[in-house]
mmCIF file of C-alpha atoms and ligand atoms in Angstrom:
data_model
loop_
_atom_site.group_PDB
_atom_site.id
_atom_site.type_symbol
_atom_site.label_atom_id
_atom_site.label_comp_id
_atom_site.label_asym_id
_atom_site.label_seq_id
_atom_site.Cartn_x
_atom_site.Cartn_y
_atom_site.Cartn_z
ATOM 1 C CA MET J 49 91.954 207.794 -54.860
ATOM 2 C CA LYS J 50 93.825 207.641 -51.551
ATOM 3 C CA ASN J 51 93.498 204.587 -49.309
ATOM 4 C CA ALA J 52 93.216 204.906 -45.553
ATOM 5 C CA LEU J 53 93.197 202.241 -42.845
ATOM 6 C CA VAL J 54 91.784 203.194 -39.431
ATOM 7 C CA THR J 55 91.943 200.860 -36.427
ATOM 8 C CA GLY J 56 89.047 200.884 -33.962
ATOM 9 C CA GLY J 57 86.636 202.266 -36.537
ATOM 10 C CA THR J 58 83.455 201.059 -34.846
ATOM 11 C CA SER J 59 83.199 203.617 -32.072
ATOM 12 C CA GLY J 60 83.976 207.138 -30.877
ATOM 13 C CA ILE J 61 86.877 208.986 -32.486
ATOM 14 C CA GLY J 62 87.707 206.118 -34.861
ATOM 15 C CA LYS J 63 84.183 206.017 -36.251
ATOM 16 C CA ALA J 64 84.140 209.812 -36.705
ATOM 17 C CA THR J 65 87.555 209.576 -38.414
ATOM 18 C CA VAL J 66 86.231 206.965 -40.839
ATOM 19 C CA ALA J 67 83.275 209.242 -41.651
ATOM 20 C CA GLY J 68 85.536 212.305 -42.019
ATOM 21 C CA LEU J 69 87.869 210.518 -44.428
ATOM 22 C CA ALA J 70 84.897 209.119 -46.365
ATOM 23 C CA ALA J 71 83.508 212.640 -46.749
ATOM 24 C CA GLY J 72 86.942 213.662 -48.062
ATOM 25 C CA ASP J 73 86.703 211.085 -50.846
ATOM 26 C CA TYR J 74 89.150 208.507 -49.495
ATOM 27 C CA GLN J 75 88.787 204.765 -49.913
ATOM 28 C CA VAL J 76 88.432 203.898 -46.227
ATOM 29 C CA VAL J 77 89.062 200.536 -44.624
ATOM 30 C CA PHE J 78 88.564 200.186 -40.909
ATOM 31 C CA GLN J 79 89.590 197.421 -38.563
ATOM 32 C CA ALA J 80 86.835 196.125 -36.327
ATOM 33 C CA SER J 81 86.558 193.305 -33.827
ATOM 34 C CA ASP J 82 82.786 192.881 -34.056
ATOM 35 C CA LYS J 83 81.037 192.108 -37.374
ATOM 36 C CA GLU J 84 77.634 193.428 -36.362
ATOM 37 C CA LYS J 85 79.083 196.792 -35.261
ATOM 38 C CA ALA J 86 81.268 196.945 -38.388
ATOM 39 C CA ASP J 87 78.322 196.340 -40.745
ATOM 40 C CA LYS J 88 76.346 199.072 -38.974
ATOM 41 C CA VAL J 89 79.183 201.623 -39.211
ATOM 42 C CA LYS J 90 79.767 200.762 -42.870
ATOM 43 C CA ARG J 91 76.065 201.277 -43.664
ATOM 44 C CA GLU J 92 75.876 204.548 -41.703
ATOM 45 C CA VAL J 93 79.019 206.031 -43.271
ATOM 46 C CA ILE J 94 77.958 205.125 -46.822
ATOM 47 C CA LEU J 95 74.519 206.636 -46.169
ATOM 48 C CA SER J 96 75.809 209.847 -44.569
ATOM 49 C CA THR J 97 78.647 210.531 -47.034
ATOM 50 C CA GLY J 98 77.514 208.898 -50.281
ATOM 51 C CA ASN J 99 81.006 207.350 -50.512
ATOM 52 C CA LYS J 100 80.609 203.636 -51.291
ATOM 53 C CA ASN J 101 84.330 202.883 -50.992
ATOM 54 C CA ILE J 102 84.089 201.877 -47.362
ATOM 55 C CA ASP J 103 85.016 198.465 -46.061
ATOM 56 C CA TYR J 104 86.300 196.758 -42.953
ATOM 57 C CA ILE J 105 88.640 193.984 -41.909
ATOM 58 C CA LEU J 106 87.706 191.917 -38.866
ATOM 59 C CA ALA J 107 90.547 191.423 -36.399
ATOM 60 C CA ASP J 108 90.699 191.137 -32.651
ATOM 61 C CA PHE J 109 93.773 193.018 -31.461
ATOM 62 C CA THR J 110 94.179 190.677 -28.498
ATOM 63 C CA SER J 111 95.566 188.196 -31.046
ATOM 64 C CA LYS J 112 98.905 188.620 -32.827
ATOM 65 C CA ARG J 113 97.735 186.106 -35.424
ATOM 66 C CA GLU J 114 94.616 188.159 -36.222
ATOM 67 C CA VAL J 115 96.682 191.344 -36.563
ATOM 68 C CA ARG J 116 98.959 189.604 -39.069
ATOM 69 C CA THR J 117 95.921 188.354 -40.992
ATOM 70 C CA CYS J 118 94.538 191.912 -40.965
ATOM 71 C CA ALA J 119 97.746 193.190 -42.624
ATOM 72 C CA GLU J 120 97.699 190.317 -45.144
ATOM 73 C CA THR J 121 94.036 190.961 -46.009
ATOM 74 C CA PHE J 122 94.768 194.632 -46.579
ATOM 75 C CA LYS J 123 97.754 193.830 -48.827
ATOM 76 C CA LYS J 124 95.725 191.328 -50.857
ATOM 77 C CA ASN J 125 92.851 193.709 -51.532
ATOM 78 C CA TYR J 126 94.391 197.163 -51.972
ATOM 79 C CA PRO J 127 97.247 198.296 -54.206
ATOM 80 C CA LYS J 128 98.829 200.711 -51.658
ATOM 81 C CA LEU J 129 98.283 202.395 -48.311
ATOM 82 C CA ASP J 130 98.380 206.203 -48.039
ATOM 83 C CA ILE J 131 97.167 206.781 -44.478
ATOM 84 C CA LEU J 132 97.400 204.486 -41.464
ATOM 85 C CA ILE J 133 95.598 205.720 -38.349
ATOM 86 C CA ASN J 134 96.407 203.650 -35.257
ATOM 87 C CA ASN J 135 93.450 204.537 -33.069
ATOM 88 C CA ALA J 136 91.993 201.422 -31.327
ATOM 89 C CA ASP J 137 92.453 201.175 -27.595
ATOM 90 C CA VAL J 138 91.137 199.948 -24.275
ATOM 91 C CA CYS J 139 91.337 201.234 -20.724
ATOM 92 C CA LEU J 140 90.554 198.324 -18.408
ATOM 93 C CA PRO J 141 89.463 198.199 -14.755
ATOM 94 C CA GLU J 142 91.698 195.199 -13.991
ATOM 95 C CA ARG J 143 94.798 193.412 -15.276
ATOM 96 C CA ARG J 144 93.816 190.845 -17.891
ATOM 97 C CA ILE J 145 96.038 188.418 -19.769
ATOM 98 C CA THR J 146 95.189 187.538 -23.376
ATOM 99 C CA ALA J 147 95.414 184.108 -24.994
ATOM 100 C CA ASP J 148 98.825 185.260 -26.304
ATOM 101 C CA GLY J 149 99.980 185.664 -22.687
ATOM 102 C CA LEU J 150 100.187 189.462 -22.805
ATOM 103 C CA GLU J 151 98.580 192.170 -20.676
ATOM 104 C CA GLU J 152 95.540 193.188 -22.698
ATOM 105 C CA SER J 153 95.886 196.985 -22.808
ATOM 106 C CA PHE J 154 99.605 196.730 -23.696
ATOM 107 C CA GLN J 155 98.774 194.303 -26.490
ATOM 108 C CA ILE J 156 95.844 196.278 -27.973
ATOM 109 C CA ASN J 157 97.124 199.815 -27.427
ATOM 110 C CA HIS J 158 100.733 199.185 -28.473
ATOM 111 C CA LEU J 159 101.929 195.773 -29.617
ATOM 112 C CA SER J 160 99.174 195.092 -32.164
ATOM 113 C CA HIS J 161 99.747 198.516 -33.736
ATOM 114 C CA PHE J 162 103.509 197.913 -33.705
ATOM 115 C CA ILE J 163 102.965 194.663 -35.652
ATOM 116 C CA LEU J 164 100.358 196.090 -38.032
ATOM 117 C CA THR J 165 102.457 199.157 -38.845
ATOM 118 C CA ASN J 166 105.643 197.204 -39.478
ATOM 119 C CA LEU J 167 103.818 194.709 -41.697
ATOM 120 C CA LEU J 168 102.298 197.524 -43.776
ATOM 121 C CA LEU J 169 105.439 199.624 -44.333
ATOM 122 C CA ASP J 170 105.953 198.265 -47.860
ATOM 123 C CA GLU J 171 102.357 199.200 -48.754
ATOM 124 C CA LEU J 172 102.916 202.723 -47.387
ATOM 125 C CA LYS J 173 106.083 203.063 -49.457
ATOM 126 C CA LYS J 174 103.927 202.673 -52.595
ATOM 127 C CA SER J 175 102.114 205.958 -51.776
ATOM 128 C CA ASP J 176 103.379 209.367 -52.919
ATOM 129 C CA ASP J 177 102.400 210.943 -49.562
ATOM 130 C CA PRO J 178 102.363 208.202 -46.906
ATOM 131 C CA ARG J 179 101.393 209.088 -43.353
ATOM 132 C CA ILE J 180 101.172 207.159 -40.091
ATOM 133 C CA ILE J 181 99.102 208.731 -37.333
ATOM 134 C CA ASN J 182 99.168 207.353 -33.794
ATOM 135 C CA VAL J 183 96.321 208.395 -31.524
ATOM 136 C CA SER J 184 97.872 208.911 -28.101
ATOM 137 C CA SER J 185 96.583 211.078 -25.246
ATOM 138 C CA ALA J 186 97.565 213.929 -22.954
ATOM 139 C CA ALA J 187 97.464 211.161 -20.318
ATOM 140 C CA HIS J 188 100.907 210.151 -21.623
ATOM 141 C CA ALA J 189 102.330 212.900 -19.392
ATOM 142 C CA ALA J 190 101.571 210.726 -16.335
ATOM 143 C CA GLY J 191 102.997 207.614 -17.998
ATOM 144 C CA ARG J 192 106.189 205.878 -16.943
ATOM 145 C CA PHE J 193 108.361 203.528 -18.920
ATOM 146 C CA ASP J 194 109.541 200.488 -17.007
ATOM 147 C CA PRO J 195 110.790 197.774 -19.366
ATOM 148 C CA ASP J 196 110.451 195.238 -16.542
ATOM 149 C CA ASN J 197 106.782 196.085 -15.954
ATOM 150 C CA LEU J 198 105.399 196.352 -19.504
ATOM 151 C CA GLN J 199 102.822 193.669 -18.668
ATOM 152 C CA GLY J 200 101.967 195.098 -15.244
ATOM 153 C CA GLU J 201 103.747 192.063 -13.765
ATOM 154 C CA LYS J 202 105.273 194.035 -10.865
ATOM 155 C CA GLY J 203 102.111 195.964 -10.105
ATOM 156 C CA TYR J 204 99.064 197.144 -12.014
ATOM 157 C CA SER J 205 96.814 200.142 -11.724
ATOM 158 C CA PRO J 206 94.204 200.767 -14.450
ATOM 159 C CA PHE J 207 94.880 204.434 -15.204
ATOM 160 C CA ARG J 208 98.633 203.988 -14.780
ATOM 161 C CA ALA J 209 98.505 201.154 -17.355
ATOM 162 C CA TYR J 210 96.527 203.380 -19.760
ATOM 163 C CA ALA J 211 98.913 206.340 -19.303
ATOM 164 C CA ASP J 212 101.906 204.030 -19.787
ATOM 165 C CA THR J 213 100.538 202.693 -23.092
ATOM 166 C CA LYS J 214 99.801 206.245 -24.303
ATOM 167 C CA LEU J 215 103.407 207.215 -23.450
ATOM 168 C CA ILE J 216 104.526 204.117 -25.369
ATOM 169 C CA ASN J 217 102.451 205.319 -28.379
ATOM 170 C CA ILE J 218 104.618 208.452 -28.413
ATOM 171 C CA MET J 219 107.883 206.566 -27.881
ATOM 172 C CA PHE J 220 106.914 204.340 -30.838
ATOM 173 C CA THR J 221 106.087 207.424 -32.917
ATOM 174 C CA LEU J 222 109.449 209.084 -32.243
ATOM 175 C CA GLU J 223 111.459 205.923 -32.831
ATOM 176 C CA LEU J 224 109.585 204.995 -36.025
ATOM 177 C CA ALA J 225 109.919 208.544 -37.374
ATOM 178 C CA GLU J 226 113.672 208.311 -36.803
ATOM 179 C CA ARG J 227 113.904 204.900 -38.489
ATOM 180 C CA LEU J 228 111.809 206.108 -41.460
ATOM 181 C CA LYS J 229 113.444 209.515 -41.864
ATOM 182 C CA ASP J 230 114.741 208.781 -45.383
ATOM 183 C CA SER J 231 111.682 206.827 -46.535
ATOM 184 C CA GLY J 232 109.211 209.656 -47.215
ATOM 185 C CA ILE J 233 106.773 208.190 -44.661
ATOM 186 C CA SER J 234 105.759 210.650 -41.952
ATOM 187 C CA VAL J 235 104.818 209.488 -38.448
ATOM 188 C CA ASN J 236 103.071 211.711 -35.908
ATOM 189 C CA ALA J 237 101.113 211.301 -32.687
ATOM 190 C CA LEU J 238 98.231 213.284 -31.258
ATOM 191 C CA HIS J 239 95.917 214.001 -28.364
ATOM 192 C CA PRO J 240 92.307 214.200 -29.635
ATOM 193 C CA GLY J 241 90.858 216.221 -26.727
ATOM 194 C CA VAL J 242 88.565 214.987 -23.974
ATOM 195 C CA VAL J 243 85.910 213.293 -26.042
ATOM 196 C CA SER J 244 82.545 211.757 -25.245
ATOM 197 C CA THR J 245 82.996 208.160 -26.485
ATOM 198 C CA ASN J 246 82.889 204.601 -25.246
ATOM 199 C CA PHE J 247 86.222 205.156 -23.482
ATOM 200 C CA ALA J 248 86.735 203.133 -20.276
ATOM 201 C CA HIS J 249 83.178 201.789 -20.564
ATOM 202 C CA GLU J 250 83.982 198.728 -18.440
ATOM 203 C CA PHE J 251 84.556 200.823 -15.318
ATOM 204 C CA GLY J 252 81.876 200.985 -12.614
ATOM 205 C CA GLY J 253 81.542 202.709 -9.244
ATOM 206 C CA VAL J 254 82.825 206.227 -8.628
ATOM 207 C CA PHE J 255 84.553 206.479 -11.996
ATOM 208 C CA LYS J 256 81.291 205.768 -13.825
ATOM 209 C CA ILE J 257 79.493 208.474 -11.854
ATOM 210 C CA LEU J 258 82.286 211.021 -12.405
ATOM 211 C CA TYR J 259 82.439 210.159 -16.114
ATOM 212 C CA LYS J 260 78.672 210.681 -16.445
ATOM 213 C CA LEU J 261 78.922 214.042 -14.685
ATOM 214 C CA GLY J 262 81.782 215.091 -16.966
ATOM 215 C CA LYS J 263 80.103 214.065 -20.238
ATOM 216 C CA PRO J 264 78.369 217.396 -20.936
ATOM 217 C CA PHE J 265 81.787 219.108 -20.852
ATOM 218 C CA MET J 266 83.401 216.737 -23.327
ATOM 219 C CA ILE J 267 83.685 217.382 -27.048
ATOM 220 C CA THR J 268 81.888 215.279 -29.666
ATOM 221 C CA PRO J 269 83.676 212.415 -31.494
ATOM 222 C CA GLU J 270 83.485 214.539 -34.662
ATOM 223 C CA LYS J 271 85.446 217.336 -32.949
ATOM 224 C CA GLY J 272 87.728 214.674 -31.452
ATOM 225 C CA SER J 273 88.593 213.434 -34.949
ATOM 226 C CA VAL J 274 89.712 216.853 -36.236
ATOM 227 C CA THR J 275 93.438 216.492 -35.434
ATOM 228 C CA SER J 276 93.553 212.942 -36.870
ATOM 229 C CA LEU J 277 91.919 214.226 -40.075
ATOM 230 C CA TYR J 278 94.236 217.245 -40.193
ATOM 231 C CA LEU J 279 97.321 215.019 -39.914
ATOM 232 C CA ALA J 280 95.890 212.712 -42.579
ATOM 233 C CA SER J 281 95.104 215.373 -45.139
ATOM 234 C CA SER J 282 96.676 218.780 -44.600
ATOM 235 C CA ASP J 283 99.484 219.940 -46.897
ATOM 236 C CA HIS J 284 100.868 221.908 -43.933
ATOM 237 C CA VAL J 285 102.094 218.695 -42.322
ATOM 238 C CA LYS J 286 103.153 216.892 -45.484
ATOM 239 C CA TYR J 287 106.825 216.932 -44.477
ATOM 240 C CA VAL J 288 106.372 216.997 -40.701
ATOM 241 C CA SER J 289 107.350 213.842 -38.829
ATOM 242 C CA GLY J 290 108.139 212.766 -35.267
ATOM 243 C CA LYS J 291 105.855 215.362 -33.662
ATOM 244 C CA TYR J 292 103.016 215.326 -31.144
ATOM 245 C CA PHE J 293 99.884 217.385 -31.906
ATOM 246 C CA ALA J 294 96.824 218.659 -30.068
ATOM 247 C CA LYS J 295 94.175 220.909 -31.639
ATOM 248 C CA CYS J 296 96.109 220.656 -34.950
ATOM 249 C CA LYS J 297 99.212 222.264 -33.447
ATOM 250 C CA THR J 298 102.523 220.766 -32.340
ATOM 251 C CA VAL J 299 102.957 220.479 -28.596
ATOM 252 C CA ARG J 300 106.329 220.168 -26.866
ATOM 253 C CA LEU J 301 106.869 216.817 -25.197
ATOM 254 C CA LYS J 302 108.120 216.913 -21.626
ATOM 255 C CA ASN J 303 107.870 213.388 -20.228
ATOM 256 C CA GLN J 304 111.248 212.404 -18.748
ATOM 257 C CA TYR J 305 110.973 208.810 -20.017
ATOM 258 C CA LEU J 306 111.064 209.899 -23.669
ATOM 259 C CA THR J 307 114.780 209.269 -24.033
ATOM 260 C CA GLU J 308 116.469 207.764 -27.051
ATOM 261 C CA GLU J 309 117.736 204.896 -24.899
ATOM 262 C CA ASN J 310 114.206 204.028 -23.667
ATOM 263 C CA ARG J 311 112.858 204.194 -27.220
ATOM 264 C CA LYS J 312 115.462 201.687 -28.391
ATOM 265 C CA VAL J 313 114.687 199.371 -25.459
ATOM 266 C CA LEU J 314 110.976 199.561 -26.269
ATOM 267 C CA TRP J 315 111.636 198.794 -29.939
ATOM 268 C CA GLN J 316 113.736 195.715 -29.112
ATOM 269 C CA LYS J 317 111.239 194.433 -26.500
ATOM 270 C CA SER J 318 108.376 194.973 -28.974
ATOM 271 C CA LEU J 319 110.194 193.022 -31.697
ATOM 272 C CA GLU J 320 110.709 190.143 -29.266
ATOM 273 C CA LEU J 321 107.118 190.140 -27.972
ATOM 274 C CA ALA J 322 105.829 190.395 -31.555
ATOM 275 C CA ASP J 323 107.937 187.384 -32.590
ATOM 276 C CA MET J 324 109.590 189.643 -35.174
ATOM 277 C CA VAL J 325 113.228 189.066 -34.258
ATOM 278 C CA SER J 326 114.984 187.670 -37.305
HETATM 279 N N1 NAP A 269 87.892 209.702 -25.478
HETATM 280 C C1 NAP A 269 88.835 210.499 -25.022
HETATM 281 O O1 NAP A 269 88.583 211.467 -24.282
HETATM 282 C C2 NAP A 269 90.274 210.282 -25.434
HETATM 283 C C3 NAP A 269 91.250 211.142 -24.881
HETATM 284 C C4 NAP A 269 92.563 210.963 -25.257
HETATM 285 C C5 NAP A 269 92.904 209.959 -26.151
HETATM 286 N N2 NAP A 269 91.960 209.131 -26.659
HETATM 287 C C6 NAP A 269 92.385 208.100 -27.611
HETATM 288 O O2 NAP A 269 91.533 208.099 -28.739
HETATM 289 C C7 NAP A 269 91.504 206.786 -29.322
HETATM 290 C C8 NAP A 269 90.064 206.376 -29.571
HETATM 291 O O3 NAP A 269 89.412 206.305 -28.314
HETATM 292 P P1 NAP A 269 87.841 206.481 -28.113
HETATM 293 O O4 NAP A 269 87.676 207.392 -26.969
HETATM 294 O O5 NAP A 269 87.174 206.780 -29.404
HETATM 295 O O6 NAP A 269 87.472 204.995 -27.578
HETATM 296 P P2 NAP A 269 86.272 203.996 -27.882
HETATM 297 O O7 NAP A 269 85.019 204.719 -28.212
HETATM 298 O O8 NAP A 269 86.267 203.062 -26.721
HETATM 299 O O9 NAP A 269 86.791 203.211 -29.195
HETATM 300 C C9 NAP A 269 87.840 202.290 -29.103
HETATM 301 C C10 NAP A 269 87.901 201.452 -30.369
HETATM 302 O O10 NAP A 269 88.908 200.412 -30.174
HETATM 303 C C11 NAP A 269 88.334 199.162 -30.526
HETATM 304 N N3 NAP A 269 88.837 198.012 -29.778
HETATM 305 C C12 NAP A 269 88.728 197.782 -28.447
HETATM 306 N N4 NAP A 269 89.200 196.555 -28.151
HETATM 307 C C13 NAP A 269 89.618 196.010 -29.314
HETATM 308 C C14 NAP A 269 90.192 194.754 -29.665
HETATM 309 N N5 NAP A 269 90.426 193.789 -28.758
HETATM 310 N N6 NAP A 269 90.500 194.538 -30.960
HETATM 311 C C15 NAP A 269 90.255 195.474 -31.890
HETATM 312 N N7 NAP A 269 89.704 196.669 -31.640
HETATM 313 C C16 NAP A 269 89.383 196.934 -30.351
HETATM 314 C C17 NAP A 269 86.854 199.323 -30.207
HETATM 315 O O11 NAP A 269 86.112 198.322 -30.887
HETATM 316 P P3 NAP A 269 84.726 197.787 -30.233
HETATM 317 O O12 NAP A 269 83.740 198.880 -30.426
HETATM 318 O O13 NAP A 269 84.416 196.554 -31.028
HETATM 319 O O14 NAP A 269 85.027 197.505 -28.801
HETATM 320 C C18 NAP A 269 86.583 200.729 -30.686
HETATM 321 O O15 NAP A 269 86.335 200.745 -32.084
HETATM 322 C C19 NAP A 269 92.244 205.877 -28.335
HETATM 323 O O16 NAP A 269 93.560 205.637 -28.806
HETATM 324 C C20 NAP A 269 92.279 206.684 -27.046
HETATM 325 O O17 NAP A 269 93.387 206.367 -26.229
HETATM 326 C C21 NAP A 269 90.648 209.262 -26.314
#
């Protein structure tokens, strides 16, 4: 049986991805920050799919320590990792600094996944078809990479910060794919579509009204999980790595900040912020 780990499995696309993998007979572990929500999702998925091999690991991704414990817990309890889906995210109405001293959306959307992924590489290497899937967004196109403003220290705007982290998801994907090119581990990123979820739920005012008006035109979380599930399971992408997908097809990346030099800068900065410099 294949093992999958999905971050942000308690809501929206992550929850639908957990259910989709469970229906496909995977052993599914999801990361969750809230025990009550996690228990509910676990119960629902077992009931709807009949697959009892569903579990969760509690970890708040605003804490580097909790992310490390999440990786350790996974290693202790499972013999290998076949599929890692980095899906959890936030889009916040204001700049917030975590107890680790980092801007919250940068830490959750990128740095925690950077740490988790790097700590689980040895487990992925034990699989005969290991895959890493990073859930990004078409919003990455509006993102900019400024290594001196990764924490919004020079100026912060909520949607700019979100777009920047989604661009960083793709930069991380491309750089990791390059670093893992001889390892057999594939790494791809995706845009799930415009999906009716809990996304940006902390926003009020005009955004809340616009979001409500737009909801009927958005796709369901189940439809939003299709590309994640395709990248996790299809033989067509078994040897594909370093690509960006939407609707199960590769899409050409155009953002001017996606240079090799920027990717290397991001990698080094991430190592430093993750306390992973040896
Ligand atoms: N919805 C869209 O239209 C859309 C479009 C493009 C890309 N995406 C991408 O799709 C992915 C999933 O988004 P979604 O729309 O399904 O969002 P969502 O419904 O808000 O789900 C986000 C998940 O992240 C988790 N999370 C938030 N803060 C966390 C923390 N501090 N520690 C650990 N986990 C935390 C949430 O857990 P809690 O439930 O406990 O808060 C939840 O499970 C994201 O990467 C997003 O950027 C979404």
